[in-house]
Coordinates of C-alpha atoms and ligand atoms in Angstrom, one line a residue:
Chain B
M1 CA -88.8 -93.0 -135.2
P2 CA -89.9 -92.7 -131.9
T3 CA -89.9 -96.1 -130.0
I4 CA -93.3 -97.5 -128.5
A5 CA -92.7 -98.8 -125.0
M6 CA -94.6 -101.8 -124.6
P7 CA -96.5 -101.6 -121.1
E8 CA -95.4 -104.5 -118.7
L9 CA -98.5 -106.2 -117.9
Q10 CA -99.0 -106.3 -113.6
F11 CA -101.9 -108.9 -113.6
G12 CA -100.2 -110.0 -110.6
E13 CA -101.1 -107.0 -108.9
V14 CA -104.9 -107.5 -109.6
F15 CA -105.0 -111.1 -108.7
A16 CA -103.2 -110.2 -105.3
N17 CA -106.3 -108.3 -104.5
I18 CA -108.8 -110.8 -106.2
D19 CA -110.8 -110.7 -102.9
L20 CA -111.6 -107.2 -103.3
F21 CA -113.2 -107.9 -106.4
L22 CA -114.9 -111.1 -105.4
E23 CA -116.3 -109.3 -102.4
A24 CA -117.8 -106.6 -104.9
C25 CA -119.5 -109.4 -106.7
G26 CA -121.8 -110.0 -103.7
L27 CA -123.3 -106.5 -104.4
T28 CA -123.4 -107.2 -108.0
L29 CA -125.2 -110.2 -107.6
A30 CA -127.8 -108.7 -105.3
L31 CA -128.4 -105.9 -107.4
W32 CA -128.8 -108.2 -110.0
A33 CA -131.4 -110.8 -108.3
V34 CA -133.3 -108.1 -106.8
A35 CA -134.1 -106.2 -110.4
L36 CA -134.5 -109.6 -111.9
A37 CA -137.0 -110.8 -109.4
A38 CA -139.0 -107.4 -109.5
G39 CA -138.8 -107.4 -113.2
L40 CA -140.3 -111.0 -113.5
S41 CA -143.3 -110.3 -111.0
G42 CA -144.1 -106.7 -111.5
G43 CA -143.5 -107.0 -115.3
L44 CA -146.4 -109.4 -115.3
L45 CA -148.7 -107.0 -113.4
V46 CA -147.9 -104.3 -115.8
G47 CA -148.1 -106.6 -118.9
L48 CA -151.7 -107.8 -117.7
A49 CA -152.6 -104.1 -117.2
R50 CA -151.3 -103.3 -120.9
L51 CA -153.7 -105.8 -121.9
S52 CA -156.6 -104.7 -119.8
P53 CA -159.6 -103.8 -121.9
R54 CA -160.4 -101.0 -119.4
R55 CA -158.5 -97.7 -120.5
W56 CA -158.1 -96.3 -117.1
I57 CA -155.9 -99.5 -116.2
A58 CA -154.1 -100.0 -119.8
W59 CA -153.0 -96.5 -120.5
P60 CA -151.1 -95.6 -117.2
A61 CA -149.4 -99.3 -117.7
R62 CA -148.7 -98.1 -121.2
G63 CA -146.9 -94.9 -120.1
Y64 CA -145.2 -96.5 -117.4
V65 CA -143.4 -99.0 -119.7
E66 CA -142.8 -95.9 -122.5
L67 CA -141.3 -93.7 -120.2
F68 CA -138.8 -96.4 -118.8
R69 CA -138.0 -97.8 -122.2
N70 CA -137.2 -94.6 -123.9
T71 CA -134.7 -93.2 -121.2
P72 CA -131.3 -94.3 -120.5
V73 CA -131.1 -96.7 -117.2
L74 CA -128.1 -94.4 -116.1
V75 CA -130.5 -91.1 -116.2
Q76 CA -133.2 -93.0 -114.5
L77 CA -130.6 -94.3 -111.8
I78 CA -129.3 -90.8 -111.4
W79 CA -132.7 -89.3 -110.8
F80 CA -133.7 -91.7 -108.4
Y81 CA -130.6 -91.1 -106.3
Y82 CA -130.4 -87.3 -106.6
A83 CA -133.7 -86.2 -108.1
L84 CA -135.7 -87.8 -105.7
P85 CA -134.7 -86.5 -102.6
V86 CA -135.2 -83.0 -103.8
L87 CA -138.8 -83.8 -104.9
S88 CA -140.1 -85.9 -102.0
G89 CA -137.2 -85.4 -99.4
I90 CA -136.7 -89.2 -99.2
Q91 CA -133.0 -89.9 -99.5
L92 CA -132.7 -93.2 -100.5
P93 CA -129.1 -95.3 -99.5
A94 CA -127.2 -95.9 -103.0
F95 CA -128.2 -99.3 -103.1
A96 CA -131.8 -99.0 -102.5
A97 CA -131.8 -96.3 -105.2
A98 CA -130.1 -98.7 -107.8
A99 CA -132.1 -101.6 -106.8
L100 CA -135.1 -99.4 -107.2
A101 CA -134.4 -97.9 -110.5
L102 CA -132.9 -101.3 -112.2
S103 CA -136.2 -103.0 -110.8
L104 CA -138.8 -100.4 -112.4
N105 CA -136.6 -100.6 -115.5
A106 CA -136.5 -104.2 -115.7
S107 CA -140.3 -104.4 -115.2
A108 CA -141.2 -102.0 -118.1
Y109 CA -139.0 -104.5 -120.7
C110 CA -140.4 -107.8 -118.8
A111 CA -144.0 -106.3 -119.1
E112 CA -143.6 -106.0 -123.0
I113 CA -142.5 -109.6 -123.0
Y114 CA -145.2 -111.2 -121.2
R115 CA -147.6 -109.1 -123.3
G116 CA -146.1 -110.3 -126.8
G117 CA -145.9 -113.9 -125.1
I118 CA -149.6 -113.5 -124.0
Q119 CA -151.0 -112.4 -127.2
S120 CA -148.9 -115.1 -128.7
V121 CA -151.1 -117.9 -127.7
A122 CA -153.8 -119.2 -130.1
A123 CA -157.5 -117.7 -129.2
G124 CA -158.8 -121.3 -129.4
Q125 CA -156.9 -121.8 -126.0
W126 CA -158.8 -118.8 -124.4
E127 CA -162.0 -120.0 -126.1
A128 CA -161.4 -123.5 -124.8
G129 CA -160.7 -122.4 -121.2
R130 CA -163.9 -120.2 -121.4
A131 CA -166.1 -122.9 -122.7
L132 CA -165.1 -124.8 -119.7
G133 CA -166.4 -122.0 -117.6
M134 CA -162.9 -121.0 -116.4
G135 CA -162.4 -117.1 -115.0
R136 CA -159.9 -114.9 -116.6
L137 CA -157.4 -115.5 -113.5
R138 CA -157.6 -118.9 -113.6
L139 CA -157.2 -119.3 -117.2
L140 CA -154.3 -117.2 -117.2
R141 CA -152.5 -119.2 -114.4
R142 CA -153.5 -122.8 -115.9
I143 CA -153.6 -122.4 -119.3
I144 CA -152.2 -119.0 -121.1
L145 CA -149.2 -118.4 -119.1
P146 CA -147.6 -122.0 -118.8
L147 CA -147.9 -121.9 -122.6
A148 CA -146.7 -118.1 -123.1
V149 CA -143.8 -118.4 -120.6
R150 CA -142.5 -121.3 -122.8
R151 CA -142.2 -119.0 -125.8
M152 CA -141.0 -116.3 -123.3
V153 CA -137.7 -118.1 -122.2
P154 CA -135.2 -116.7 -124.8
A155 CA -136.5 -113.1 -124.5
F156 CA -136.4 -113.2 -120.9
T157 CA -132.9 -114.5 -120.8
N158 CA -131.8 -111.8 -123.4
R159 CA -133.2 -109.4 -120.7
A160 CA -131.4 -110.7 -117.5
V161 CA -128.2 -111.0 -119.4
E162 CA -128.7 -107.2 -120.2
L163 CA -129.6 -106.4 -116.5
A164 CA -126.8 -108.1 -115.2
K165 CA -124.5 -105.9 -117.3
N166 CA -126.8 -102.7 -116.6
T167 CA -125.9 -103.5 -112.7
S168 CA -122.3 -101.9 -113.5
V169 CA -124.2 -98.2 -114.0
A170 CA -124.8 -98.5 -110.2
S171 CA -121.2 -97.4 -109.9
I172 CA -122.3 -94.2 -110.8
I173 CA -124.2 -93.6 -107.8
T174 CA -121.4 -95.3 -105.5
V175 CA -122.6 -98.5 -105.0
H176 CA -119.8 -100.5 -104.2
E177 CA -120.2 -103.2 -106.7
L178 CA -118.0 -104.8 -108.9
M179 CA -117.4 -102.1 -111.5
Y180 CA -117.3 -99.5 -108.8
T181 CA -114.4 -101.7 -107.1
A182 CA -112.8 -101.6 -110.5
R183 CA -112.7 -98.2 -111.1
L184 CA -111.3 -97.3 -107.7
F185 CA -108.5 -100.1 -107.7
S186 CA -107.7 -99.1 -111.5
S187 CA -107.2 -95.4 -111.0
Q188 CA -105.3 -95.8 -107.6
N189 CA -103.0 -98.4 -108.9
Y190 CA -102.7 -97.0 -112.7
I191 CA -103.4 -100.4 -114.1
P192 CA -106.8 -100.0 -116.0
M193 CA -105.9 -102.6 -118.7
E194 CA -105.4 -105.5 -116.3
T195 CA -107.9 -104.3 -114.0
F196 CA -110.5 -104.3 -116.4
T197 CA -109.6 -107.3 -118.5
V198 CA -110.0 -109.4 -115.2
V199 CA -113.1 -107.8 -114.4
A200 CA -114.7 -108.5 -117.9
M201 CA -113.8 -112.1 -117.1
I202 CA -115.8 -112.2 -113.9
Y203 CA -118.5 -110.5 -115.2
F204 CA -118.2 -113.5 -118.0
L205 CA -118.2 -116.1 -115.4
L206 CA -121.2 -114.6 -113.6
I207 CA -123.5 -114.3 -116.6
Y208 CA -122.7 -117.3 -118.6
P209 CA -123.6 -120.1 -116.2
F210 CA -126.9 -118.2 -116.2
T211 CA -127.2 -118.4 -120.0
L212 CA -126.3 -122.1 -120.0
A213 CA -128.7 -123.0 -117.7
S214 CA -131.5 -121.1 -119.6
Y215 CA -130.5 -123.1 -122.7
A216 CA -131.2 -126.1 -120.9
L217 CA -134.7 -124.8 -119.7
E218 CA -135.6 -124.1 -123.4
R219 CA -134.3 -127.6 -124.5
R220 CA -136.8 -129.1 -121.7
F221 CA -139.8 -126.9 -122.7
A222 CA -139.2 -128.3 -126.4
A223 CA -138.9 -131.8 -125.3
G224 CA -142.0 -131.6 -123.4
R225 CA -144.1 -129.9 -126.1
A226 CA -143.8 -133.2 -128.3
Chain M
M1 CA -185.7 -131.4 -111.7
T2 CA -184.5 -132.6 -114.7
V3 CA -187.4 -134.3 -116.8
A4 CA -187.1 -135.4 -120.1
G5 CA -189.2 -133.2 -122.6
D6 CA -189.0 -129.7 -120.4
V7 CA -187.4 -126.6 -122.3
V8 CA -183.7 -126.6 -121.2
L9 CA -182.8 -124.0 -123.3
Q10 CA -184.5 -121.0 -125.0
V11 CA -183.7 -117.8 -127.0
E12 CA -185.8 -115.2 -128.1
D13 CA -185.4 -112.8 -130.5
L14 CA -181.7 -113.3 -130.7
H15 CA -179.3 -110.9 -132.8
K16 CA -175.6 -110.6 -133.4
S17 CA -173.8 -108.1 -135.2
F18 CA -170.1 -107.9 -135.7
G19 CA -169.8 -103.9 -136.1
S20 CA -172.6 -103.0 -138.6
T21 CA -172.9 -106.6 -140.3
E22 CA -176.0 -108.4 -138.6
V23 CA -175.3 -112.1 -138.7
L24 CA -178.1 -113.3 -136.7
K25 CA -181.1 -111.6 -137.7
G26 CA -183.9 -112.5 -134.9
I27 CA -183.4 -116.4 -134.0
D28 CA -186.4 -117.9 -131.7
L29 CA -185.4 -121.2 -130.3
S30 CA -186.5 -123.5 -127.7
V31 CA -184.7 -126.6 -127.0
R32 CA -186.0 -129.6 -124.9
R33 CA -184.2 -131.7 -122.8
G34 CA -182.8 -134.8 -124.9
E35 CA -183.3 -133.5 -128.1
R36 CA -180.5 -133.9 -130.5
I37 CA -180.5 -131.1 -133.2
A38 CA -178.3 -130.8 -136.2
I39 CA -177.8 -127.3 -137.7
L40 CA -177.4 -126.8 -141.4
G41 CA -176.5 -124.0 -143.4
S42 CA -174.1 -122.7 -146.1
S43 CA -170.7 -121.2 -145.2
G44 CA -171.6 -117.8 -143.3
S45 CA -175.0 -118.4 -142.6
G46 CA -174.3 -118.0 -138.9
K47 CA -174.2 -121.5 -137.6
S48 CA -171.3 -120.8 -135.8
T49 CA -172.1 -117.6 -134.1
L50 CA -175.5 -119.2 -132.9
L51 CA -173.5 -122.0 -131.2
R52 CA -171.3 -119.4 -129.5
C53 CA -173.9 -117.1 -128.4
L54 CA -175.5 -120.1 -127.1
N55 CA -172.9 -120.5 -124.1
V56 CA -172.1 -116.9 -124.2
L57 CA -168.7 -117.2 -126.0
E58 CA -170.2 -114.1 -128.1
M59 CA -172.5 -112.0 -126.2
P60 CA -175.6 -111.4 -128.0
T61 CA -176.3 -107.9 -129.3
R62 CA -180.0 -108.2 -128.5
G63 CA -182.6 -111.0 -127.2
R64 CA -183.0 -113.1 -124.3
L65 CA -181.0 -116.4 -123.2
I66 CA -182.8 -118.4 -120.7
L67 CA -181.5 -121.6 -119.3
D68 CA -183.5 -123.9 -117.0
G69 CA -186.0 -121.1 -116.8
E70 CA -183.5 -118.7 -115.6
A71 CA -182.7 -115.7 -118.1
V72 CA -179.2 -114.9 -118.5
G73 CA -177.8 -111.6 -117.7
K74 CA -179.9 -108.5 -116.4
P75 CA -181.9 -106.2 -118.8
A76 CA -180.2 -102.8 -119.5
A77 CA -181.3 -100.0 -121.2
G78 CA -182.2 -99.8 -125.0
G79 CA -183.5 -103.6 -125.0
A80 CA -179.6 -104.8 -124.3
T81 CA -178.5 -107.1 -121.7
R82 CA -175.8 -106.8 -118.8
Y83 CA -173.8 -109.9 -118.4
R84 CA -171.9 -110.3 -115.2
E85 CA -168.5 -112.5 -115.6
A86 CA -169.0 -114.9 -112.8
E87 CA -172.7 -115.8 -114.3
L88 CA -171.3 -116.4 -117.5
N89 CA -168.6 -118.7 -116.4
R90 CA -171.0 -120.6 -114.4
L91 CA -173.5 -120.8 -117.4
R92 CA -170.5 -121.8 -119.8
A93 CA -169.6 -124.3 -117.2
R94 CA -173.3 -126.1 -117.9
V95 CA -173.2 -125.7 -121.7
G96 CA -170.3 -127.4 -123.1
M97 CA -168.6 -127.0 -126.3
V98 CA -166.6 -129.1 -128.9
F99 CA -164.5 -126.8 -131.4
Q100 CA -164.1 -127.5 -135.2
Q101 CA -160.1 -127.1 -134.1
F102 CA -160.1 -129.5 -131.3
N103 CA -158.2 -126.8 -128.9
L104 CA -156.8 -129.0 -126.5
F105 CA -154.6 -128.0 -123.9
P106 CA -151.1 -128.3 -125.7
H107 CA -149.2 -128.5 -122.2
M108 CA -151.3 -131.2 -120.8
T109 CA -151.6 -134.9 -121.4
A110 CA -155.0 -136.3 -122.6
L111 CA -156.1 -137.0 -119.1
E112 CA -155.1 -133.6 -117.7
N113 CA -156.9 -132.1 -120.4
V114 CA -160.3 -133.9 -119.4
M115 CA -159.4 -133.4 -115.4
E116 CA -159.1 -129.5 -115.9
G117 CA -162.5 -128.4 -116.0
P118 CA -163.3 -130.6 -113.0
L119 CA -160.3 -129.5 -111.0
S120 CA -160.5 -126.0 -111.7
V121 CA -164.1 -125.2 -112.3
L122 CA -166.0 -127.7 -110.3
G123 CA -163.7 -127.9 -107.6
R124 CA -163.3 -131.6 -107.3
S125 CA -160.6 -133.4 -105.8
R126 CA -157.5 -134.5 -107.7
A127 CA -158.4 -138.2 -107.4
E128 CA -161.9 -138.0 -108.1
A129 CA -161.0 -135.9 -111.2
R130 CA -158.4 -138.6 -112.0
R131 CA -161.2 -141.1 -111.8
T132 CA -163.9 -139.7 -113.8
A133 CA -161.3 -138.5 -116.6
Q134 CA -159.9 -141.7 -117.0
R135 CA -163.9 -143.3 -117.3
H136 CA -164.5 -140.7 -119.9
L137 CA -161.3 -141.2 -121.9
E138 CA -162.4 -144.8 -121.7
R139 CA -166.0 -143.9 -122.8
V140 CA -164.5 -142.4 -126.4
G141 CA -162.1 -145.3 -126.7
L142 CA -158.9 -143.8 -125.6
G143 CA -158.4 -145.3 -122.0
G144 CA -155.0 -146.1 -123.3
K145 CA -153.8 -143.0 -124.3
A146 CA -154.4 -141.0 -121.2
D147 CA -150.7 -139.8 -120.9
A148 CA -150.1 -138.8 -124.3
H149 CA -149.8 -135.3 -125.2
P150 CA -151.8 -133.8 -127.9
A151 CA -149.4 -133.5 -130.3
R152 CA -148.9 -137.6 -130.2
L153 CA -152.5 -138.1 -131.0
S154 CA -154.1 -138.2 -134.4
G155 CA -156.9 -135.3 -135.3
G156 CA -159.6 -137.8 -134.6
Q157 CA -157.8 -139.0 -131.2
Q158 CA -157.6 -135.0 -130.3
Q159 CA -161.0 -134.7 -131.0
R160 CA -162.4 -137.6 -129.1
V161 CA -160.2 -136.4 -126.3
A162 CA -162.0 -133.0 -126.4
I163 CA -165.3 -134.8 -126.4
A164 CA -164.1 -136.3 -123.4
R165 CA -163.4 -132.9 -121.8
A166 CA -166.4 -131.5 -122.4
L167 CA -168.3 -134.7 -121.1
A168 CA -166.2 -134.4 -117.9
M169 CA -168.2 -131.1 -116.9
D170 CA -171.6 -133.2 -117.2
P171 CA -172.9 -130.5 -119.2
E172 CA -176.6 -130.1 -119.5
V173 CA -176.4 -129.2 -123.0
L174 CA -173.6 -130.2 -125.4
L175 CA -172.7 -128.1 -128.3
F176 CA -170.7 -129.6 -131.5
D177 CA -169.3 -127.0 -134.3
E178 CA -168.7 -128.8 -137.2
P179 CA -166.3 -131.5 -134.9
T180 CA -165.1 -133.5 -138.0
S181 CA -164.7 -130.7 -140.6
S182 CA -160.9 -130.6 -139.9
L183 CA -160.5 -134.2 -140.2
D184 CA -159.1 -136.2 -142.8
P185 CA -162.0 -138.3 -144.0
E186 CA -160.7 -141.6 -143.1
L187 CA -161.1 -140.3 -139.0
V188 CA -164.3 -138.9 -139.9
G189 CA -165.9 -142.1 -138.7
E190 CA -164.6 -142.9 -135.3
V191 CA -165.5 -139.4 -134.2
L192 CA -169.2 -139.6 -135.4
G193 CA -169.4 -142.8 -133.7
V194 CA -168.5 -141.4 -130.5
I195 CA -170.7 -138.5 -131.0
N196 CA -173.5 -141.2 -131.8
D197 CA -172.9 -143.2 -128.9
L198 CA -173.6 -140.4 -126.7
S199 CA -177.2 -140.6 -127.8
E200 CA -178.0 -143.2 -125.3
D201 CA -177.2 -140.8 -122.2
G202 CA -180.3 -138.7 -123.4
R203 CA -177.9 -135.5 -123.0
T204 CA -179.1 -132.5 -125.1
M205 CA -176.9 -132.0 -128.0
L206 CA -176.8 -129.2 -130.8
L207 CA -174.7 -130.3 -133.7
V208 CA -173.4 -127.9 -136.6
T209 CA -172.4 -130.4 -139.4
H210 CA -172.2 -130.9 -143.2
E211 CA -172.6 -134.7 -142.8
L212 CA -176.2 -134.8 -143.7
G213 CA -176.4 -138.6 -143.6
F214 CA -174.8 -138.4 -139.8
A215 CA -177.4 -135.9 -139.3
Y216 CA -180.2 -137.6 -140.7
H217 CA -179.7 -140.9 -138.2
F218 CA -178.6 -138.5 -135.1
A219 CA -180.8 -135.7 -134.9
T220 CA -184.3 -135.8 -133.6
R221 CA -184.6 -132.1 -135.1
I222 CA -183.1 -130.4 -138.0
L223 CA -182.6 -126.8 -138.4
F224 CA -182.0 -125.1 -141.4
L225 CA -180.3 -121.5 -141.1
H226 CA -180.0 -119.2 -143.8
E227 CA -178.7 -115.4 -143.5
G228 CA -179.2 -115.5 -139.8
R229 CA -182.7 -116.9 -139.5
I230 CA -183.9 -120.1 -138.9
L231 CA -185.6 -121.0 -142.3
E232 CA -186.4 -124.7 -141.7
D233 CA -187.1 -126.5 -138.6
G234 CA -188.6 -130.0 -138.3
P235 CA -187.9 -133.5 -138.1
P236 CA -184.9 -135.1 -140.1
E237 CA -187.5 -136.8 -142.5
Q238 CA -189.4 -133.8 -143.2
V239 CA -186.7 -131.2 -143.6
L240 CA -184.2 -133.6 -145.5
K241 CA -186.9 -135.1 -147.7
S242 CA -189.5 -132.8 -148.3
P243 CA -188.2 -129.5 -147.0
R244 CA -190.5 -126.3 -147.2
E245 CA -188.4 -123.7 -148.6
E246 CA -186.7 -123.5 -151.8
R247 CA -183.6 -122.1 -150.1
T248 CA -183.2 -125.4 -148.5
R249 CA -183.7 -127.7 -151.4
R250 CA -181.2 -125.7 -153.2
F251 CA -178.7 -126.2 -150.4
L252 CA -179.7 -130.0 -150.5
D253 CA -179.1 -130.4 -154.2
R254 CA -175.3 -129.4 -153.5
F255 CA -174.7 -132.4 -151.5
T256 CA -176.4 -134.6 -153.6
A257 CA -175.1 -133.3 -157.1
F258 CA -172.2 -135.7 -157.0
R259 CA -174.1 -138.8 -155.4
F260 CA -173.3 -142.0 -157.3
Ligands
ATP1 N1 -165.6 -112.2 -134.4 C1 -166.1 -111.8 -135.7 N2 -165.9 -110.5 -136.3 C2 -166.5 -110.2 -137.5 N3 -167.1 -111.2 -138.2 C3 -167.2 -112.2 -137.8 C4 -166.9 -112.8 -136.7 N4 -167.3 -114.1 -136.4 C5 -167.8 -114.3 -137.6 N5 -168.2 -113.2 -138.3 C6 -169.0 -113.2 -139.6 O1 -169.9 -113.6 -139.6 C7 -170.9 -114.3 -140.4 C8 -170.9 -115.6 -140.2 O2 -170.0 -116.4 -139.5 P1 -170.5 -117.8 -138.9 O3 -168.8 -118.2 -138.4 O4 -171.3 -118.0 -137.6 O5 -170.8 -118.9 -140.0 P2 -171.0 -120.3 -140.1 O6 -172.1 -120.8 -140.6 O7 -170.6 -120.9 -139.1 O8 -169.8 -120.4 -141.5 P3 -168.9 -121.9 -141.8 O9 -169.8 -123.0 -142.5 O10 -168.0 -121.4 -142.7 O11 -168.2 -122.2 -140.5 C9 -169.4 -114.4 -141.5 O12 -169.9 -113.7 -142.4 C10 -168.5 -114.0 -140.7 O13 -167.4 -113.4 -141.5
MG2 MG1 -168.9 -122.2 -138.5

């Protein structure tokens, strides 16, 4: 009967180089922040376009959403890094390509959240605003969005958490974020198990406070409604 | 100029269809300033649709709408009318509407609900909007509820806030679509009382209601709508007590069948 050698875990090696990983967190966070901000703002525009009664506005918006939701984010990333230069002659730096792809992807998902949220507001709210003489934009800003956003918080949280994890695919196109650093470190030191255990913990510590904050926001909105 | 007795609102040959069903089949109506008109009719006769056409929440399919002598919209091909969004918004600001379901903004307090129109449509300053809003809340007997959110108010109180919200725009014409139909019976009185008190302002009001007794005392004129047409139009005394049409009589009989 062959004996199975218990590997000797070398967490010490990982923690000795923890500053490498913490530095890489900077890029991970930057990617996340850029894509989330772009997703929340671009998504609003695309979501509104989706709801437009004018086909020449609504249909391109729909096409965009379908394209980005029905292809893998990894493929999108690679496309912007490797295919875009061939087609347009513009070679984006790795970080810019990753940020662009993740932003467009997040905008597509957020657009659908906005669309659903806006449609969930009772028709009577639109009517009451229109009866006062409010224009569409003002009505959206003052009445519809404040009501819709309260209901959208859980969906946005979901998307934001998903997005934080998706930043790891940027490692494929050599963005030196957390995942890239982890892969490099583990292959140089032959300690993948220790490395990725620590990296998982780092991701958790980055994302979990965000989740907690969004729970608090949900509670605040729930309290305000009463 | 606003002289009591002028025609303030006029519709000519108003038609409204939803798809292939024609709901309003040619309404001619001339409303004089200061008139209080109660609109009666059975369910589905087109009462709500008529009111909603008067402040163009619904676009008329055909016909003309004239507010203060000015025709709304531009004539387009085939007898239709083209409306511009900005023009409609200006018109809606002058023709207020109180809904059966109140439709208060749930994320705003009572005071903020009443301030919203003056703030964001009339461009009033915050201080001024607040002052007039408070005054209107007091007018409907809710000065003490300014900071309450709609969810904390009874149905009757919510409807009174909705009335204050409409009043804050100082509309030339105020429309009520069954303002007490979704209220518990014991709350109907407080809302009708508030509406009745508005009579002293001399404001033009049109009210869809099933409260015949209230209509009799409140209105200066009663319309009876039947299948998208005005079947009866006259003073309350005449329409309610000696209607011209058989249809009207049958409608009124349904209300008196259980009188004791
Ligand atoms: N948006 C709409 N789309 C399709 N049909 C509609 C629409 N609004 C109203 N209708 C139809 O028009 C007819 C008249 O409706 P309306 O609401 O004006 O009646 P009403 O006299 O106010 O009735 P009620 O007393 O029940 O409120 C009804 O048959 C209704 O189904
Ligand atoms: Mg109705």
